[in-house]
Coordinates of C-alpha atoms and ligand atoms in Angstrom, one line a residue:
X259 CA 31.3 -24.9 14.2
X260 CA 28.5 -24.9 11.6
X261 CA 25.3 -22.8 11.9
X262 CA 23.2 -25.6 13.2
X263 CA 25.7 -26.3 16.0
X264 CA 25.6 -22.6 17.0
X265 CA 21.8 -22.8 16.9
X266 CA 21.8 -25.9 19.1
X267 CA 24.3 -24.4 21.5
X268 CA 21.9 -21.4 21.8
X269 CA 19.0 -23.5 22.6
X270 CA 20.8 -25.4 25.2
X271 CA 22.0 -22.1 26.9
X272 CA 18.5 -20.7 26.7
X273 CA 17.1 -23.8 28.4
X274 CA 19.6 -23.7 31.2
X275 CA 18.9 -19.9 31.8
X276 CA 15.1 -20.6 31.8
X277 CA 15.6 -23.3 34.3
X278 CA 18.0 -21.3 36.5
X279 CA 15.5 -18.3 36.6
X280 CA 12.7 -20.7 37.2
X281 CA 10.7 -18.2 35.1
X282 CA 9.0 -20.7 32.8
X283 CA 5.6 -22.3 33.4
X284 CA 6.0 -24.4 30.3
X285 CA 7.3 -27.9 30.7
X286 CA 9.2 -29.0 27.7
X287 CA 9.1 -32.7 27.0
X288 CA 12.3 -32.6 25.3
X289 CA 14.8 -30.4 23.6
X290 CA 13.6 -31.0 20.1
X291 CA 10.1 -29.6 21.1
X292 CA 11.9 -26.4 22.2
X293 CA 14.0 -26.3 19.1
X294 CA 11.0 -26.6 16.9
X295 CA 9.3 -23.9 18.7
X296 CA 12.3 -21.6 18.6
X297 CA 12.5 -22.2 14.9
X298 CA 8.8 -21.7 14.3
X299 CA 8.7 -18.2 16.2
X300 CA 12.0 -16.5 16.5
X301 CA 11.6 -14.3 19.6
X302 CA 11.9 -10.9 18.0
X303 CA 8.9 -11.4 15.8
X304 CA 6.4 -11.2 18.7
X305 CA 8.2 -8.1 20.2
X306 CA 5.6 -5.4 20.5
X307 CA 8.2 -2.9 19.4
X308 CA 7.8 -4.3 15.8
X309 CA 4.2 -3.3 15.7
X310 CA 3.8 -0.1 13.6
X311 CA 3.4 3.1 15.6
X312 CA 1.8 5.5 13.2
X313 CA 0.5 3.4 10.3
X314 CA -3.2 2.5 10.4
X315 CA -3.8 -0.7 12.4
X316 CA -6.6 -2.0 14.7
X317 CA -5.4 -3.2 18.2
X318 CA -5.3 -6.9 17.0
X319 CA -6.2 -9.5 14.3
X320 CA -6.1 -9.6 10.6
X321 CA -6.7 -6.7 8.2
X322 CA -6.7 -6.4 4.4
X323 CA -8.2 -4.0 1.8
X324 CA -9.1 -0.5 2.4
X325 CA -12.9 -0.1 1.7
X326 CA -15.2 2.9 0.9
X327 CA -13.0 5.8 2.2
X328 CA -15.1 8.9 2.5
X329 CA -15.5 12.3 4.0
X330 CA -18.8 13.2 5.8
X331 CA -19.7 16.1 8.0
X332 CA -16.2 16.9 9.1
X333 CA -15.1 13.4 9.6
X334 CA -12.9 10.9 7.5
X335 CA -14.3 7.4 7.5
X336 CA -12.4 4.4 6.8
X337 CA -13.7 0.9 6.4
X338 CA -11.5 -2.2 5.9
X339 CA -11.7 -5.9 5.6
X340 CA -11.1 -7.4 9.1
X341 CA -11.2 -10.7 10.8
X342 CA -12.7 -10.1 14.3
X343 CA -11.6 -13.7 15.3
X344 CA -7.9 -13.9 14.5
X345 CA -4.8 -12.9 12.6
X346 CA -5.4 -14.8 9.4
X347 CA -7.9 -14.1 6.6
X348 CA -11.3 -15.2 7.3
X349 CA -14.8 -14.3 8.9
X350 CA -14.4 -11.0 7.1
X351 CA -16.6 -8.0 8.2
X352 CA -16.3 -4.3 7.4
X353 CA -14.5 -2.7 10.4
X354 CA -15.1 1.1 10.6
X355 CA -12.8 3.8 12.0
X356 CA -13.2 7.6 12.0
X357 CA -10.8 10.5 12.1
X358 CA -10.6 14.4 11.9
X359 CA -7.2 14.2 10.1
X360 CA -6.5 10.8 8.6
X361 CA -3.8 10.1 11.2
X362 CA -5.6 9.9 14.6
X363 CA -8.2 7.2 14.5
X364 CA -11.1 6.1 16.7
X365 CA -12.5 2.6 16.1
X366 CA -16.3 2.1 15.9
X367 CA -18.4 -1.1 15.8
X368 CA -18.1 -2.9 12.4
X369 CA -20.3 -1.2 9.8
X370 CA -21.2 -4.3 7.7
X371 CA -21.3 -7.9 8.7
X372 CA -22.9 -11.0 7.1
X373 CA -26.7 -10.6 7.9
X374 CA -28.7 -11.2 4.8
X375 CA -29.0 -14.0 2.2
X376 CA -26.9 -12.2 -0.3
X377 CA -23.9 -11.5 2.0
X378 CA -24.1 -14.3 4.5
X379 CA -20.9 -16.1 3.4
X380 CA -18.8 -12.9 3.0
X381 CA -18.8 -9.1 3.1
X382 CA -16.0 -8.4 0.7
X383 CA -14.6 -5.2 -0.8
X384 CA -16.5 -2.1 -2.1
X385 CA -16.7 1.6 -2.3
X386 CA -18.7 4.6 -1.3
X387 CA -20.4 7.2 -3.5
X388 CA -21.8 10.5 -2.3
X389 CA -25.3 11.0 -3.8
X390 CA -26.3 14.5 -4.9
X391 CA -28.2 15.2 -1.6
X392 CA -25.0 14.4 0.3
X393 CA -25.9 10.9 1.5
X394 CA -23.2 8.3 1.2
X395 CA -24.0 4.9 -0.3
X396 CA -21.9 1.9 0.0
X397 CA -21.8 -0.9 -2.7
X398 CA -19.9 -4.0 -1.6
X399 CA -19.6 -7.7 -2.7
X400 CA -21.5 -10.2 -1.0
X401 CA -20.9 -14.1 -1.1
X402 CA -24.2 -15.8 -1.0
X403 CA -23.3 -19.5 -1.2
X404 CA -21.4 -21.7 1.2
X405 CA -19.8 -24.0 -1.4
X406 CA -18.5 -21.7 -4.0
X407 CA -17.6 -18.1 -3.8
X408 CA -20.6 -16.9 -5.8
X409 CA -20.4 -13.1 -5.8
X410 CA -23.2 -10.5 -6.0
X411 CA -23.3 -6.7 -5.2
X412 CA -25.2 -5.2 -2.3
X413 CA -25.9 -1.7 -1.2
X414 CA -26.1 -0.2 2.3
X415 CA -27.2 3.2 3.5
X416 CA -26.6 5.1 6.8
X417 CA -29.6 4.6 9.2
X418 CA -29.2 8.2 10.5
X419 CA -27.9 10.8 8.1
X420 CA -27.5 13.3 10.9
X421 CA -25.0 11.1 12.7
X422 CA -21.6 12.4 11.4
X423 CA -20.0 9.2 12.6
X424 CA -22.4 7.1 10.4
X425 CA -22.4 4.4 13.0
X426 CA -25.2 2.2 11.6
X427 CA -25.7 0.9 8.1
X428 CA -28.9 -0.5 6.7
X429 CA -29.1 -3.0 3.8
X430 CA -32.4 -2.4 1.9
X431 CA -34.6 -5.5 1.4
X432 CA -34.1 -5.2 -2.5
X433 CA -30.5 -6.5 -2.3
X434 CA -28.6 -7.8 -4.2
X435 CA -28.7 -5.0 -6.8
X436 CA -26.3 -6.7 -9.3
X437 CA -26.0 -10.4 -9.9
X438 CA -23.7 -12.1 -12.5
X439 CA -25.5 -12.7 -15.7
X440 CA -24.8 -13.0 -19.4
X441 CA -21.9 -15.3 -19.2
X442 CA -20.1 -13.6 -16.4
X443 CA -17.9 -15.7 -14.2
X444 CA -19.7 -15.6 -10.9
X445 CA -16.8 -16.5 -8.7
X446 CA -14.5 -13.6 -10.2
X447 CA -17.0 -10.8 -10.0
X448 CA -16.3 -8.3 -7.3
X449 CA -15.1 -5.0 -5.7
X450 CA -17.5 -2.3 -7.1
X451 CA -15.8 1.1 -7.5
X452 CA -17.1 4.6 -6.5
X453 CA -19.8 5.6 -9.1
X454 CA -19.6 8.6 -11.3
X455 CA -22.6 10.4 -12.8
X456 CA -23.1 12.0 -16.2
X457 CA -26.3 12.7 -18.2
X458 CA -28.5 11.7 -15.2
X459 CA -27.1 8.2 -15.1
X460 CA -24.6 6.6 -12.6
X461 CA -21.8 4.3 -13.8
X462 CA -19.5 2.0 -11.8
X463 CA -17.0 -0.6 -12.4
X464 CA -16.8 -4.2 -11.2
X465 CA -13.7 -6.3 -11.4
X466 CA -13.8 -9.6 -13.2
X467 CA -12.4 -11.8 -15.9
X468 CA -13.0 -12.4 -19.6
X469 CA -11.6 -14.7 -22.3
X470 CA -12.2 -17.8 -20.1
X471 CA -10.3 -16.3 -17.2
X472 CA -7.2 -15.2 -19.2
X473 CA -8.0 -11.6 -19.3
X474 CA -8.8 -9.1 -16.6
X475 CA -11.8 -7.0 -17.2
X476 CA -13.5 -3.9 -15.7
X477 CA -17.3 -4.3 -16.4
X478 CA -19.4 -1.1 -16.5
X479 CA -22.8 -0.9 -15.0
X480 CA -25.3 2.0 -15.3
X481 CA -28.2 3.1 -13.3
X482 CA -30.5 6.0 -12.8
X483 CA -31.6 5.3 -9.3
X484 CA -28.7 3.3 -7.7
X485 CA -31.0 0.3 -7.4
X486 CA -31.7 -1.0 -10.8
X487 CA -28.4 -1.5 -12.7
X488 CA -27.6 -2.6 -16.3
X489 CA -24.4 -3.9 -17.7
X490 CA -22.9 -2.2 -20.7
X491 CA -22.1 -5.1 -23.1
X492 CA -18.4 -4.5 -23.4
X493 CA -16.1 -3.9 -20.5
X494 CA -14.6 -0.4 -20.0
X495 CA -11.3 -2.0 -20.6
X496 CA -9.6 -5.4 -20.6
X497 CA -6.1 -6.8 -20.9
X498 CA -4.5 -10.3 -20.9
X499 CA -3.4 -10.3 -17.1
X500 CA -5.8 -12.6 -15.4
X501 CA -8.4 -11.4 -12.8
X502 CA -8.6 -7.7 -11.9
X503 CA -9.6 -7.2 -8.3
X504 CA -10.4 -3.8 -6.7
X505 CA -10.5 -1.7 -9.9
X506 CA -10.4 2.1 -9.3
X507 CA -11.2 4.7 -11.9
X508 CA -11.0 8.4 -11.6
X509 CA -10.2 11.8 -13.2
X510 CA -7.0 13.8 -12.6
X511 CA -6.3 17.3 -13.8
X512 CA -4.1 17.3 -17.0
X513 CA -2.3 20.6 -15.9
X514 CA 0.0 18.9 -13.3
X515 CA -1.5 20.7 -10.3
X516 CA -2.0 18.9 -7.0
X517 CA -5.7 19.6 -6.8
X518 CA -7.9 16.5 -7.0
X519 CA -11.0 16.2 -9.0
X520 CA -14.3 14.8 -7.8
X521 CA -15.0 11.4 -9.3
X522 CA -17.9 12.7 -11.5
X523 CA -15.8 15.5 -12.9
X524 CA -16.4 15.8 -16.6
X525 CA -14.2 14.3 -19.2
X526 CA -12.5 17.1 -21.4
X527 CA -9.2 18.3 -22.7
X528 CA -8.1 19.3 -19.2
X529 CA -9.0 16.0 -17.7
X530 CA -7.2 12.6 -18.0
X531 CA -8.4 9.3 -16.4
X532 CA -6.5 6.8 -14.3
X533 CA -7.6 3.1 -14.4
X534 CA -6.1 0.9 -11.6
X535 CA -6.4 -2.8 -11.2
X536 CA -5.1 -5.1 -8.5
X537 CA -3.7 -8.2 -10.3
X538 CA -4.7 -11.2 -8.5
X539 CA -1.9 -13.4 -10.0
X540 CA 0.8 -11.0 -9.0
X541 CA -0.7 -9.2 -6.0
X542 CA 0.4 -5.8 -7.2
X543 CA -1.5 -2.7 -8.1
X544 CA -1.1 -1.5 -11.8
X545 CA -2.4 1.6 -13.4
X546 CA -2.5 3.4 -16.7
X547 CA -3.3 7.1 -17.6
X548 CA -5.7 7.5 -20.5
X549 CA -8.8 8.9 -22.0
X550 CA -12.4 8.1 -21.1
X551 CA -15.0 8.2 -23.8
X552 CA -18.2 8.6 -21.8
X553 CA -20.5 7.9 -24.8
X554 CA -18.7 4.7 -26.0
X555 CA -18.2 3.8 -22.3
X556 CA -14.6 2.9 -23.1
X557 CA -11.2 3.8 -21.7
X558 CA -8.0 3.9 -23.8
X559 CA -4.6 4.1 -22.1
X560 CA -2.4 6.9 -23.7
X561 CA 0.5 4.6 -23.9
X562 CA -0.6 1.8 -26.3
X563 CA 1.8 -0.6 -24.5
X564 CA 0.6 0.7 -21.1
X565 CA -1.1 -2.5 -20.0
X566 CA 2.2 -4.3 -20.6
X567 CA 4.6 -1.6 -19.3
X568 CA 3.0 -1.8 -16.1
X569 CA 3.2 1.3 -14.0
X570 CA 2.7 0.6 -10.3
X571 CA 1.6 2.9 -7.5
X572 CA 4.1 1.2 -5.4
X573 CA 7.0 -1.3 -6.3
X574 CA 6.9 -2.9 -3.0
X575 CA 4.3 -4.4 -0.7
X576 CA 0.9 -2.5 -1.5
X577 CA -2.3 -3.9 -2.7
X578 CA -6.0 -3.7 -3.2
X579 CA -5.7 0.2 -3.0
X580 CA -8.5 2.7 -3.4
X581 CA -8.7 6.4 -3.8
X582 CA -11.3 8.9 -2.7
X583 CA -11.9 12.7 -3.3
X584 CA -11.4 14.8 -0.3
X585 CA -13.8 17.8 -0.6
X586 CA -12.4 19.4 2.6
X587 CA -8.9 19.9 1.1
X588 CA -9.8 19.3 -2.6
X589 CA -7.4 16.5 -3.1
X590 CA -7.5 12.9 -4.0
X591 CA -6.2 10.5 -1.5
X592 CA -4.9 6.9 -2.0
X593 CA -5.2 4.2 0.5
X594 CA -3.4 0.8 0.2
X595 CA -2.9 -2.4 2.2
X596 CA 0.5 -3.7 3.1
X597 CA 0.6 -7.3 4.2
X598 CA 3.1 -8.8 6.6
X599 CA 6.1 -10.6 5.0
X600 CA 6.6 -13.0 8.0
X601 CA 5.0 -16.5 8.2
X602 CA 1.4 -17.2 9.1
X603 CA 2.6 -18.9 12.2
X604 CA 4.4 -15.6 13.2
X605 CA 1.1 -13.7 12.5
X606 CA -0.7 -16.1 14.8
X607 CA 2.0 -15.6 17.4
X608 CA 1.9 -11.8 17.2
X609 CA -1.8 -11.7 17.1
X610 CA -2.0 -9.2 14.3
X611 CA -1.5 -8.9 10.6
X612 CA -1.7 -6.1 8.0
X613 CA -1.4 -2.3 8.0
X614 CA -2.5 0.4 5.7
X615 CA 0.1 2.6 4.1
X616 CA 0.1 6.3 5.1
X617 CA -2.5 7.8 2.9
X618 CA -1.0 9.5 -0.1
X619 CA -2.1 12.6 -2.1
X620 CA -2.1 11.5 -5.8
X621 CA -1.9 13.8 -8.8
X622 CA -0.8 13.7 -12.5
X623 CA 2.9 14.4 -13.2
X624 CA 3.2 17.5 -15.4
X625 CA 4.7 15.0 -18.1
X626 CA 1.2 13.4 -18.1
X627 CA 2.8 10.0 -18.2
X628 CA 2.5 8.9 -14.6
X629 CA 1.2 9.9 -11.1
X630 CA 3.0 11.5 -8.3
X631 CA 2.3 10.5 -4.7
X632 CA 3.2 12.2 -1.5
X633 CA 2.3 11.4 2.1
X634 CA -0.7 13.6 3.3
X635 CA 0.5 16.7 5.0
X636 CA -1.2 15.8 8.2
X637 CA 1.4 13.1 9.0
X638 CA 3.9 15.9 9.5
X639 CA 2.0 16.9 12.6
X640 CA 3.6 13.8 14.2
X641 CA 7.1 15.0 13.8
X642 CA 9.0 15.8 17.0
X643 CA 12.7 15.9 17.7
X644 CA 14.9 16.4 14.7
X645 CA 18.5 16.2 13.4
X646 CA 19.8 17.8 10.2
X647 CA 22.9 17.2 8.2
X648 CA 24.0 19.7 5.6
X649 CA 26.5 19.5 2.7
X650 CA 28.3 16.4 3.8
X651 CA 30.2 14.5 1.1
X652 CA 30.2 10.7 1.3
X653 CA 33.3 9.2 -0.1
X654 CA 33.1 5.9 -2.0
X655 CA 32.5 3.0 0.4
X656 CA 31.7 5.4 3.3
X657 CA 28.6 6.1 5.4
X658 CA 27.4 8.7 7.7
X659 CA 25.4 8.2 10.9
X660 CA 22.4 10.4 11.8
X661 CA 22.7 10.7 15.6
X662 CA 20.9 12.4 18.5
X663 CA 17.5 11.0 18.0
X664 CA 15.6 7.6 18.0
X665 CA 15.0 6.4 14.4
X666 CA 12.8 3.3 14.8
X667 CA 9.8 5.5 14.3
X668 CA 11.0 8.4 12.1
X669 CA 10.4 10.5 9.0
X670 CA 13.5 11.2 6.9
X671 CA 13.9 13.6 4.0
X672 CA 17.2 13.7 2.1
X673 CA 18.5 15.5 -1.0
X674 CA 21.5 13.9 -2.6
X675 CA 23.8 15.5 -5.2
X676 CA 26.1 13.6 -7.4
X677 CA 28.9 16.1 -8.7
X678 CA 29.6 13.9 -11.8
X679 CA 27.7 11.2 -13.7
X680 CA 30.7 10.4 -15.9
X681 CA 31.4 7.1 -14.1
X682 CA 27.8 5.7 -14.3
X683 CA 27.8 2.1 -15.1
X684 CA 26.3 0.7 -18.5
X685 CA 22.9 -0.8 -18.3
X686 CA 22.7 -4.5 -19.2
X687 CA 20.1 -4.5 -22.0
X688 CA 18.8 -7.9 -20.8
X689 CA 17.7 -6.2 -17.5
X690 CA 16.8 -2.8 -18.9
X691 CA 13.0 -3.5 -18.5
X692 CA 13.2 -5.4 -15.3
X693 CA 13.9 -3.2 -12.3
X694 CA 13.4 -6.0 -9.8
X695 CA 15.8 -8.4 -11.5
X696 CA 18.3 -5.6 -12.0
X697 CA 18.2 -4.8 -8.4
X698 CA 18.4 -8.4 -7.4
X699 CA 21.5 -8.6 -9.5
X700 CA 23.0 -5.2 -8.4
X701 CA 21.9 -5.0 -4.8
X702 CA 23.0 -2.5 -2.2
X703 CA 26.4 -4.2 -1.4
X704 CA 27.3 -4.4 -5.1
X705 CA 29.7 -1.5 -5.9
X706 CA 28.5 0.6 -8.8
X707 CA 29.8 3.7 -10.7
X708 CA 27.3 6.3 -9.5
X709 CA 25.5 4.7 -6.5
X710 CA 24.3 2.7 -4.9
X711 CA 23.8 5.5 -2.6
X712 CA 20.9 6.2 -0.1
X713 CA 19.8 5.3 3.4
X714 CA 20.4 2.3 5.7
X715 CA 17.4 2.3 7.9
X716 CA 16.5 0.1 10.9
X717 CA 20.2 -0.7 11.1
X718 CA 21.9 -2.2 14.1
X719 CA 25.1 -0.5 15.5
X720 CA 27.4 -2.9 13.8
X721 CA 25.2 -2.7 10.6
X722 CA 25.0 -6.5 10.3
X723 CA 21.2 -5.7 10.2
X724 CA 20.1 -3.0 7.8
X725 CA 17.5 -2.2 5.2
X726 CA 18.9 -0.3 2.3
X727 CA 16.8 2.2 0.3
X728 CA 18.9 3.6 -2.5
X729 CA 19.4 4.8 -6.0
X730 CA 21.8 3.5 -8.7
X731 CA 22.5 5.5 -11.9
X732 CA 23.2 3.9 -15.2
X733 CA 24.4 5.3 -18.4
X734 CA 21.7 6.0 -21.0
X735 CA 21.2 3.1 -23.3
X736 CA 22.2 3.4 -27.0
X737 CA 19.2 4.4 -28.9
X738 CA 17.3 5.9 -25.8
X739 CA 16.5 9.5 -25.1
X740 CA 20.0 10.1 -23.8
X741 CA 18.9 10.5 -20.2
X742 CA 20.8 8.5 -17.5
X743 CA 18.6 5.7 -16.1
X744 CA 17.8 5.8 -12.4
X745 CA 16.9 2.8 -10.5
X746 CA 15.4 2.9 -6.9
X747 CA 15.5 -0.1 -4.8
X748 CA 14.7 -1.3 -1.2
X749 CA 17.0 -4.2 -0.4
X750 CA 15.9 -6.0 2.8
X751 CA 18.1 -9.0 2.4
X752 CA 20.1 -8.0 5.5
X753 CA 17.1 -6.6 7.4
X754 CA 16.9 -9.3 10.0
X755 CA 18.8 -12.2 11.5
X756 CA 15.6 -14.1 11.5
X757 CA 15.8 -16.6 8.6
X758 CA 12.1 -17.4 8.2
X759 CA 11.2 -14.0 6.6
X760 CA 10.2 -13.3 3.1
X761 CA 12.8 -10.7 2.1
X762 CA 12.2 -9.7 -1.5
X763 CA 14.3 -7.0 -3.2
X764 CA 11.8 -4.4 -4.5
X765 CA 12.7 -1.9 -7.2
X766 CA 11.4 0.5 -9.8
X767 CA 12.9 2.9 -12.4
X768 CA 12.5 6.6 -11.7
X769 CA 11.5 8.6 -14.6
X770 CA 13.5 11.8 -13.7
X771 CA 16.2 13.9 -15.3
X772 CA 19.2 13.5 -13.0
X773 CA 21.5 15.2 -15.4
X774 CA 21.8 18.1 -12.8
X775 CA 23.0 15.5 -10.2
X776 CA 20.1 16.0 -7.9
X777 CA 17.7 13.5 -6.5
X778 CA 15.6 13.3 -3.3
X779 CA 14.4 10.5 -1.1
X780 CA 11.9 10.5 1.7
X781 CA 11.4 7.4 4.0
X782 CA 8.6 6.8 6.6
X783 CA 10.3 4.5 9.0
X784 CA 7.8 2.7 11.4
X785 CA 9.4 -0.2 13.3
X786 CA 8.4 -2.9 10.7
X787 CA 7.5 -0.6 7.8
X788 CA 9.7 1.3 5.5
X789 CA 7.6 3.4 3.1
X790 CA 9.8 5.3 0.7
X791 CA 9.2 8.0 -1.9
X792 CA 11.8 8.7 -4.6
X793 CA 12.3 12.0 -6.6
X794 CA 9.3 13.7 -5.0
X795 CA 6.9 10.7 -5.2
X796 CA 7.7 9.5 -8.8
X797 CA 8.6 6.0 -7.6
X798 CA 7.3 4.6 -4.2
X799 CA 8.4 1.4 -2.4
X800 CA 6.8 0.0 0.8
X801 CA 8.6 -2.8 2.5
X802 CA 7.8 -4.8 5.7
X803 CA 11.0 -5.9 7.7
X804 CA 11.4 -7.3 11.2
X805 CA 14.8 -6.6 12.7
X806 CA 16.1 -8.8 15.3
X807 CA 18.6 -6.3 16.7
X808 CA 17.6 -2.9 15.3
X809 CA 14.6 -2.6 17.5
X810 CA 13.4 0.4 19.5
X811 CA 16.4 2.3 20.8
X812 CA 18.8 0.1 19.0
X813 CA 17.6 1.2 15.6
X814 CA 20.1 3.4 13.7
X815 CA 20.0 5.5 10.6
X816 CA 22.9 6.0 8.0
X817 CA 23.4 7.6 4.7
X818 CA 25.7 5.5 2.6
X819 CA 27.6 5.4 -0.7
X820 CA 28.7 2.2 -2.3
X821 CA 29.6 3.7 -5.7
X822 CA 32.9 4.9 -7.0
X823 CA 31.9 8.6 -7.3
X824 CA 31.5 10.9 -4.4
X825 CA 28.0 11.7 -3.3
X826 CA 26.9 14.8 -1.3
X827 CA 24.1 14.9 1.1
X828 CA 23.0 18.5 0.5
X829 CA 20.4 18.3 3.3
X830 CA 19.1 15.5 5.4
X831 CA 16.5 16.0 8.1
X832 CA 15.2 13.2 10.3
X833 CA 12.3 13.6 12.7
X834 CA 11.3 11.3 15.5
X835 CA 7.5 10.5 14.8
X836 CA 5.0 10.5 17.7
X837 CA 2.3 7.9 18.0
X838 CA -1.1 9.1 17.1
X839 CA -4.4 7.9 18.5
X840 CA -4.6 4.5 16.9
X841 CA -8.0 2.8 17.3
X842 CA -7.5 2.5 21.1
X843 CA -4.4 0.4 20.9
Ligands
LIG1180 N1 -10.0 -9.0 -0.9 C1 -11.4 -9.1 -0.8 C2 -12.0 -9.2 -2.1 C3 -10.8 -8.6 -3.0 C4 -9.6 -9.1 -2.3 C5 -11.8 -10.2 0.1 C6 -8.4 -8.3 -2.6 O1 -13.1 -8.5 -2.2 O2 -11.0 -9.1 -4.3 O3 -11.2 -9.8 1.5 O4 -7.4 -8.4 -1.6

């Protein structure tokens, strides 16, 4: 019997059961209608057990970009793009939540909604800056025309600075403060950054296009009073990538220490800068590490090919991100939005869409070539019951189950050791620069020399459903630095029986020296989220998956090895994760 025939039989049995139970209030005109509905919304997608448990989320509706994260009088503030009317993008306001620890959240009333001529058709993304007297100011993009998305920039101030929750925001009558002029494309002109200050003047960036739309550009604006702004003629930086949304620009310590720097920290030999852009065409966040010349108001990536080589914060589902400096713990924290990967009809049926990744501490790798990222330490307070495996060898083609705890909502840390790299497979030169294609061609089920090895998460007992997070090691390419090449992938192609999902294989190379055979992996598993950190945060991949079987208590966790060489799990600890306070949901 073919798949269609099985599907039909399932529908008929379902209909009979519904009629027998007399439980349905819906009168179906005919079987076709029921079939269409079953196909449109497979039952598991609306299962509340697929809603994230500890990732940031409002009780319902659509969310996208993180906006203006800040710390004020003992509270972390988080704003985000939110549709109060439904689970699709539209009617956007700035929702507002507060927290003591970036993990437990309390929802407040929206902070910024369309209310003035210069934002009446949209209150889009923006950032906060802390003024020298401690007052936070928000600058955000307003849409001021109904027909075209004509974009201007507005500011808003707290009504009452003594309120640590900053519940009310006031838009001064002199808005907008920045309008597109001098040939700037007004429909691609948005998302102001946090401002930095030097020599008595503020500077900030606004994302846009140049070269007739072919180039992304970060335009610099300067001001003495945060009210009158003038554009610097040449952008801070530009590259042939199409529109840059949500730019971010900040200093990092060049000494490889974790401590973050305040956005205005002076440029100098001990400071590097990071420029991040969200590429509208690809919907991924790319960054370079480089040098900021404050006098010339220019930024130069250290790697001349950096704009093409394309480092990403996350090689999965992670967009429109934004950092802020946390003065309480002297660290820089990264927020990023992860969209769903189901259909819009699914989102409407679920009544919610979008989460935020767990906030990550970011700092410069000692090599100076890339950032490192690690989930903020506060998330560990959610860890509960745990299980540990030690010194367990996984033979080729074998797997190990982690038992004794539920793993649908879990945190897993694992250290692998490969006794020998001698059998590593050669790297196809045609794919040597394309991790995603390489992983697509050599996915989790494809036997390799060293690897694939890693975790199967959100797996069903029979493992027909599973999301693989894994490494694969390749022999160093001729003419390279001689280091084996490590690929990290998340392969969700078997993550669900639901055929209507977007299941992209995500992958990135890991710039690590694996010659001692050791590599670590951490995965934050959260019902429909798999957020993974390879080699201590060198390569990160967030995936959205919606199991049909591996839901709630039925979700299993395994370590697997599909390579020809033995792999040792030196240590694996998995913790159940508690649910924090999440905006009243
Ligand atoms: N989302 C906002 C824009 C931004 C885009 C609108 C990025 O300001 O460019 O919701 O996701």
